Tab-separated table of N, CA, C and O in Angstrom:
chain	number	residue	atom	x	y	z
A	213	MET	N	91.554	87.205	100.115
A	213	MET	CA	90.780	88.097	99.279
A	213	MET	C	89.804	87.320	98.395
A	213	MET	O	88.685	87.756	98.177
A	214	LYS	N	90.254	86.155	97.905
A	214	LYS	CA	89.383	85.351	97.056
A	214	LYS	C	88.156	84.877	97.829
A	214	LYS	O	87.071	84.794	97.274
A	215	HIS	N	88.360	84.570	99.117
A	215	HIS	CA	87.245	84.081	99.933
A	215	HIS	C	86.173	85.165	100.078
A	215	HIS	O	84.977	84.874	99.999
A	216	ILE	N	86.597	86.398	100.264
A	216	ILE	CA	85.652	87.510	100.393
A	216	ILE	C	84.871	87.686	99.090
A	216	ILE	O	83.654	87.912	99.106
A	217	LEU	N	85.565	87.578	97.976
A	217	LEU	CA	84.886	87.714	96.687
A	217	LEU	C	83.878	86.588	96.461
A	217	LEU	O	82.799	86.828	95.913
A	218	LYS	N	84.213	85.381	96.891
A	218	LYS	CA	83.267	84.270	96.765
A	218	LYS	C	82.019	84.520	97.611
A	218	LYS	O	80.895	84.279	97.162
A	219	ILE	N	82.219	85.007	98.815
A	219	ILE	CA	81.082	85.288	99.695
A	219	ILE	C	80.220	86.395	99.112
A	219	ILE	O	78.985	86.301	99.096
A	220	LEU	N	80.856	87.445	98.604
A	220	LEU	CA	80.099	88.543	98.004
A	220	LEU	C	79.328	88.075	96.773
A	220	LEU	O	78.177	88.466	96.566
A	221	ALA	N	79.958	87.240	95.957
A	221	ALA	CA	79.274	86.720	94.776
A	221	ALA	C	78.079	85.868	95.176
A	221	ALA	O	77.008	85.953	94.552
A	222	LEU	N	78.230	85.073	96.215
A	222	LEU	CA	77.121	84.257	96.701
A	222	LEU	C	75.987	85.139	97.222
A	222	LEU	O	74.815	84.895	96.916
A	223	LEU	N	76.314	86.171	97.964
A	223	LEU	CA	75.287	87.072	98.481
A	223	LEU	C	74.564	87.816	97.358
A	223	LEU	O	73.343	87.997	97.411
A	224	VAL	N	75.304	88.234	96.343
A	224	VAL	CA	74.683	88.916	95.203
A	224	VAL	C	73.760	87.954	94.466
A	224	VAL	O	72.640	88.319	94.078
A	225	GLY	N	74.204	86.710	94.283
A	225	GLY	CA	73.367	85.719	93.608
A	225	GLY	C	72.092	85.428	94.377
A	225	GLY	O	70.996	85.361	93.802
A	226	ILE	N	72.210	85.277	95.682
A	226	ILE	CA	71.026	85.015	96.508
A	226	ILE	C	70.094	86.218	96.491
A	226	ILE	O	68.870	86.071	96.390
A	227	SER	N	70.670	87.421	96.565
A	227	SER	CA	69.836	88.629	96.525
A	227	SER	C	69.107	88.752	95.193
A	227	SER	O	67.921	89.108	95.156
A	228	ALA	N	69.801	88.451	94.106
A	228	ALA	CA	69.170	88.519	92.789
A	228	ALA	C	68.044	87.495	92.676
A	228	ALA	O	66.966	87.795	92.135
A	229	PHE	N	68.262	86.304	93.199
A	229	PHE	CA	67.230	85.275	93.183
A	229	PHE	C	66.013	85.710	94.003
A	229	PHE	O	64.867	85.563	93.577
A	230	TRP	N	66.272	86.295	95.160
A	230	TRP	CA	65.189	86.739	96.031
A	230	TRP	C	64.378	87.864	95.387
A	230	TRP	O	63.153	87.862	95.389
A	231	ILE	N	65.086	88.829	94.808
A	231	ILE	CA	64.398	89.936	94.137
A	231	ILE	C	63.615	89.419	92.933
A	231	ILE	O	62.496	89.867	92.657
A	232	GLY	N	64.197	88.443	92.224
A	232	GLY	CA	63.476	87.841	91.100
A	232	GLY	C	62.193	87.170	91.538
A	232	GLY	O	61.164	87.268	90.871
A	233	LEU	N	62.238	86.479	92.674
A	233	LEU	CA	61.026	85.857	93.194
A	233	LEU	C	59.997	86.907	93.601
A	233	LEU	O	58.793	86.714	93.416
A	234	LEU	N	60.470	88.012	94.152
A	234	LEU	CA	59.544	89.086	94.523
A	234	LEU	C	58.874	89.684	93.291
A	234	LEU	O	57.672	89.958	93.301
A	235	GLN	N	59.644	89.890	92.238
A	235	GLN	CA	59.123	90.527	91.038
A	235	GLN	C	58.226	89.586	90.234
A	235	GLN	O	57.232	90.012	89.656
A	236	ALA	N	58.572	88.305	90.191
A	236	ALA	CA	57.834	87.363	89.348
A	236	ALA	C	56.558	86.852	90.011
A	236	ALA	O	55.696	86.299	89.339
A	237	SER	N	56.449	87.021	91.277
A	237	SER	CA	55.288	86.551	92.042
A	237	SER	C	55.065	85.054	91.866
A	237	SER	O	53.929	84.588	91.806
A	238	VAL	N	56.165	84.296	91.764
A	238	VAL	CA	56.076	82.842	91.660
A	238	VAL	C	55.633	82.270	93.003
A	238	VAL	O	54.822	81.353	93.065
A	239	ILE	N	56.161	82.835	94.047
A	239	ILE	CA	55.825	82.420	95.407
A	239	ILE	C	55.001	83.545	96.023
A	239	ILE	O	55.263	84.720	95.776
A	240	PRO	N	53.986	83.236	96.810
A	240	PRO	CA	53.197	84.301	97.438
A	240	PRO	C	54.083	85.273	98.225
A	240	PRO	O	55.087	84.873	98.807
A	241	GLU	N	53.715	86.525	98.198
A	241	GLU	CA	54.547	87.572	98.782
A	241	GLU	C	54.776	87.364	100.276
A	241	GLU	O	55.840	87.689	100.795
A	242	SER	N	53.813	86.792	100.957
A	242	SER	CA	53.987	86.565	102.395
A	242	SER	C	55.118	85.568	102.666
A	242	SER	O	55.816	85.666	103.665
A	243	TYR	N	55.309	84.596	101.771
A	243	TYR	CA	56.399	83.642	101.935
A	243	TYR	C	57.726	84.217	101.472
A	243	TYR	O	58.777	83.908	102.028
A	244	THR	N	57.681	85.034	100.434
A	244	THR	CA	58.909	85.562	99.855
A	244	THR	C	59.647	86.466	100.832
A	244	THR	O	60.872	86.456	100.874
A	245	TRP	N	58.934	87.218	101.635
A	245	TRP	CA	59.589	88.101	102.593
A	245	TRP	C	60.250	87.314	103.720
A	245	TRP	O	61.131	87.806	104.397
A	246	LEU	N	59.862	86.058	103.903
A	246	LEU	CA	60.461	85.229	104.943
A	246	LEU	C	61.686	84.455	104.452
A	246	LEU	O	62.375	83.831	105.247
A	247	LEU	N	61.953	84.491	103.144
A	247	LEU	CA	63.081	83.723	102.614
A	247	LEU	C	64.421	84.090	103.261
A	247	LEU	O	65.213	83.189	103.560
A	248	PRO	N	64.736	85.371	103.506
A	248	PRO	CA	66.010	85.653	104.186
A	248	PRO	C	66.081	85.033	105.588
A	248	PRO	O	67.125	84.540	105.992
A	249	LEU	N	64.963	85.031	106.287
A	249	LEU	CA	64.945	84.407	107.610
A	249	LEU	C	65.155	82.900	107.495
A	249	LEU	O	65.927	82.309	108.267
A	250	TYR	N	64.511	82.277	106.532
A	250	TYR	CA	64.714	80.849	106.306
A	250	TYR	C	66.174	80.555	105.950
A	250	TYR	O	66.742	79.554	106.387
A	251	PHE	N	66.759	81.421	105.161
A	251	PHE	CA	68.156	81.247	104.772
A	251	PHE	C	69.066	81.325	105.988
A	251	PHE	O	69.972	80.503	106.148
A	252	ILE	N	68.839	82.297	106.864
A	252	ILE	CA	69.677	82.451	108.055
A	252	ILE	C	69.510	81.255	108.992
A	252	ILE	O	70.488	80.733	109.528
A	253	VAL	N	68.281	80.800	109.170
A	253	VAL	CA	68.037	79.641	110.032
A	253	VAL	C	68.684	78.394	109.455
A	253	VAL	O	69.325	77.617	110.173
A	254	SER	N	68.550	78.185	108.152
A	254	SER	CA	69.160	76.999	107.538
A	254	SER	C	70.684	77.086	107.576
A	254	SER	O	71.366	76.069	107.754
A	255	LEU	N	71.234	78.286	107.451
A	255	LEU	CA	72.681	78.459	107.563
A	255	LEU	C	73.150	78.124	108.975
A	255	LEU	O	74.194	77.486	109.160
A	256	GLY	N	72.383	78.531	109.985
A	256	GLY	CA	72.717	78.192	111.365
A	256	GLY	C	72.652	76.691	111.607
A	256	GLY	O	73.517	76.118	112.281
A	257	CYS	N	71.620	76.040	111.061
A	257	CYS	CA	71.505	74.585	111.192
A	257	CYS	C	72.673	73.883	110.511
A	257	CYS	O	73.222	72.906	111.039
A	258	TYR	N	73.059	74.379	109.356
A	258	TYR	CA	74.208	73.813	108.643
A	258	TYR	C	75.478	73.967	109.482
A	258	TYR	O	76.285	73.038	109.568
A	259	GLY	N	75.655	75.128	110.103
A	259	GLY	CA	76.830	75.349	110.940
A	259	GLY	C	76.871	74.403	112.125
A	259	GLY	O	77.923	73.830	112.443
A	260	VAL	N	75.736	74.223	112.784
A	260	VAL	CA	75.670	73.291	113.919
A	260	VAL	C	75.953	71.870	113.451
A	260	VAL	O	76.665	71.107	114.116
A	261	LEU	N	75.417	71.496	112.303
A	261	LEU	CA	75.665	70.164	111.751
A	261	LEU	C	77.154	69.963	111.460
A	261	LEU	O	77.719	68.915	111.790
A	262	MET	N	77.808	70.954	110.871
A	262	MET	CA	79.227	70.814	110.545
A	262	MET	C	80.083	70.728	111.802
A	262	MET	O	81.065	69.976	111.849
A	263	VAL	N	79.725	71.473	112.839
A	263	VAL	CA	80.458	71.366	114.105
A	263	VAL	C	80.267	69.979	114.698
A	263	VAL	O	81.221	69.356	115.182
A	264	GLY	N	79.039	69.465	114.662
A	264	GLY	CA	78.774	68.118	115.181
A	264	GLY	C	79.530	67.046	114.424
A	264	GLY	O	80.117	66.142	115.028
A	265	VAL	N	79.544	67.143	113.107
A	265	VAL	CA	80.278	66.162	112.296
A	265	VAL	C	81.775	66.265	112.587
A	265	VAL	O	82.470	65.247	112.707
A	266	GLY	N	82.267	67.492	112.731
A	266	GLY	CA	83.681	67.669	113.048
A	266	GLY	C	84.053	67.076	114.391
A	266	GLY	O	85.124	66.487	114.548
A	267	LEU	N	83.157	67.211	115.370
A	267	LEU	CA	83.429	66.627	116.684
A	267	LEU	C	83.370	65.102	116.650
A	267	LEU	O	84.137	64.431	117.340
A	268	MET	N	82.448	64.565	115.850
A	268	MET	CA	82.352	63.104	115.760
A	268	MET	C	83.567	62.506	115.061
A	268	MET	O	83.961	61.384	115.359
A	269	GLN	N	84.154	63.231	114.139
A	269	GLN	CA	85.287	62.716	113.383
A	269	GLN	C	86.627	63.201	113.929
A	269	GLN	O	87.655	63.004	113.298
A	270	PHE	N	86.605	63.831	115.114
A	270	PHE	CA	87.844	64.366	115.677
A	270	PHE	C	88.803	63.217	115.960
A	270	PHE	O	88.457	62.271	116.669
A	271	PRO	N	90.006	63.276	115.401
A	271	PRO	CA	90.920	62.149	115.572
A	271	PRO	C	91.538	62.124	116.972
A	271	PRO	O	91.797	63.161	117.571
A	272	THR	N	91.760	60.929	117.479
A	272	THR	CA	92.491	60.793	118.729
A	272	THR	C	93.958	60.610	118.380
A	272	THR	O	94.305	59.935	117.401
A	273	CYS	N	94.802	61.199	119.165
A	273	CYS	CA	96.233	61.172	118.879
A	273	CYS	C	96.976	60.636	120.101
A	273	CYS	O	97.446	61.415	120.936
A	274	PRO	N	97.097	59.307	120.237
A	274	PRO	CA	97.759	58.754	121.428
A	274	PRO	C	99.233	59.152	121.518
A	274	PRO	O	99.750	59.358	122.609
A	275	GLN	N	99.888	59.297	120.388
A	275	GLN	CA	101.299	59.693	120.420
A	275	GLN	C	101.445	61.114	120.949
A	275	GLN	O	102.343	61.414	121.735
A	276	GLU	N	100.538	61.994	120.525
A	276	GLU	CA	100.583	63.361	121.004
A	276	GLU	C	100.261	63.435	122.494
A	276	GLU	O	100.799	64.271	123.217
A	277	ALA	N	99.374	62.552	122.962
A	277	ALA	CA	99.052	62.515	124.390
A	277	ALA	C	100.281	62.117	125.203
A	277	ALA	O	100.537	62.679	126.274
A	278	LEU	N	101.050	61.144	124.699
A	278	LEU	CA	102.275	60.753	125.394
A	278	LEU	C	103.295	61.886	125.416
A	278	LEU	O	103.950	62.136	126.442
A	279	LEU	N	103.437	62.594	124.299
A	279	LEU	CA	104.363	63.722	124.256
A	279	LEU	C	103.932	64.825	125.225
A	279	LEU	O	104.772	65.420	125.901
A	280	LEU	N	102.638	65.076	125.301
A	280	LEU	CA	102.131	66.082	126.225
A	280	LEU	C	102.393	65.664	127.667
A	280	LEU	O	102.803	66.482	128.495
A	281	HIS	N	102.193	64.388	127.973
A	281	HIS	CA	102.443	63.896	129.327
A	281	HIS	C	103.927	64.039	129.677
A	281	HIS	O	104.277	64.426	130.803
A	282	GLN	N	104.814	63.735	128.734
A	282	GLN	CA	106.250	63.897	128.964
A	282	GLN	C	106.594	65.367	129.202
A	282	GLN	O	107.413	65.689	130.070
A	283	ASP	N	105.981	66.262	128.454
A	283	ASP	CA	106.221	67.692	128.655
A	283	ASP	C	105.767	68.144	130.035
A	283	ASP	O	106.427	68.960	130.688
A	284	ILE	N	104.646	67.610	130.495
A	284	ILE	CA	104.147	67.964	131.819
A	284	ILE	C	105.118	67.483	132.894
A	284	ILE	O	105.428	68.215	133.845
A	285	LEU	N	105.624	66.256	132.750
A	285	LEU	CA	106.586	65.729	133.722
A	285	LEU	C	107.871	66.551	133.726
A	285	LEU	O	108.431	66.843	134.788
A	286	GLU	N	108.337	66.938	132.549
A	286	GLU	CA	109.539	67.774	132.466
A	286	GLU	C	109.308	69.127	133.129
A	286	GLU	O	110.179	69.641	133.832
A	287	ALA	N	108.141	69.707	132.915
A	287	ALA	CA	107.835	70.998	133.522
A	287	ALA	C	107.757	70.883	135.038
A	287	ALA	O	108.234	71.764	135.762
A	288	ARG	N	107.171	69.796	135.535
A	288	ARG	CA	107.117	69.589	136.989
A	288	ARG	C	108.512	69.477	137.579
A	288	ARG	O	108.817	70.065	138.616
A	289	ASP	N	109.366	68.673	136.931
A	289	ASP	CA	110.741	68.526	137.420
A	289	ASP	C	111.469	69.867	137.409
A	289	ASP	O	112.189	70.203	138.359
A	290	PHE	N	111.298	70.612	136.347
A	290	PHE	CA	111.948	71.926	136.242
A	290	PHE	C	111.491	72.849	137.360
A	290	PHE	O	112.303	73.520	138.015
A	291	LEU	N	110.168	72.873	137.605
A	291	LEU	CA	109.643	73.750	138.647
A	291	LEU	C	110.045	73.273	140.039
A	291	LEU	O	110.293	74.098	140.930
A	292	LYS	N	110.127	71.956	140.257
A	292	LYS	CA	110.588	71.450	141.546
A	292	LYS	C	112.031	71.851	141.800
A	292	LYS	O	112.412	72.185	142.921
A	293	ASN	N	112.860	71.800	140.760
A	293	ASN	CA	114.263	72.213	140.897
A	293	ASN	C	114.381	73.698	141.210
A	293	ASN	O	115.342	74.120	141.853
A	294	LYS	N	113.430	74.488	140.777
A	294	LYS	CA	113.430	75.924	141.050
A	294	LYS	C	112.818	76.244	142.414
A	294	LYS	O	112.772	77.395	142.800
A	295	GLY	N	112.257	75.234	143.091
A	295	GLY	CA	111.693	75.444	144.410
A	295	GLY	C	110.211	75.760	144.427
A	295	GLY	O	109.682	76.227	145.435
A	296	VAL	N	109.506	75.485	143.337
A	296	VAL	CA	108.081	75.752	143.257
A	296	VAL	C	107.332	74.487	143.644
A	296	VAL	O	107.649	73.397	143.167
A	297	ASP	N	106.335	74.621	144.537
A	297	ASP	CA	105.526	73.478	144.940
A	297	ASP	C	104.479	73.222	143.849
A	297	ASP	O	103.606	74.051	143.609
A	298	VAL	N	104.565	72.050	143.188
A	298	VAL	CA	103.656	71.735	142.093
A	298	VAL	C	102.627	70.689	142.463
A	298	VAL	O	101.893	70.210	141.613
A	299	GLY	N	102.538	70.327	143.728
A	299	GLY	CA	101.543	69.342	144.147
A	299	GLY	C	102.170	67.984	144.351
A	299	GLY	O	103.358	67.758	144.103
A	300	SER	N	101.339	67.037	144.767
A	300	SER	CA	101.835	65.704	145.092
A	300	SER	C	101.839	64.759	143.906
A	300	SER	O	102.406	63.684	143.984
A	301	ASN	N	101.152	65.094	142.828
A	301	ASN	CA	101.077	64.173	141.689
A	301	ASN	C	102.366	64.214	140.949
A	301	ASN	O	102.718	64.502	139.977
């Protein structure tokens, strides 16, 4: 619930800033109407950047890989005992 309130507060703040710019005529009106589009594009770029950074910093877990391999071998043995053909590997 707190996260929703933070998002709503951010949207209200951005909307108030945008309306203030429209009313004050600090920025030409042709640019001011494009601010929401700029915001959406920059938010998308930020999202892509965060996904890229997350992928670059994704940790490798060799211990977990060994555990997964052991689980696969156990599952193969179990299925072979039940009479299921699991391949030659």
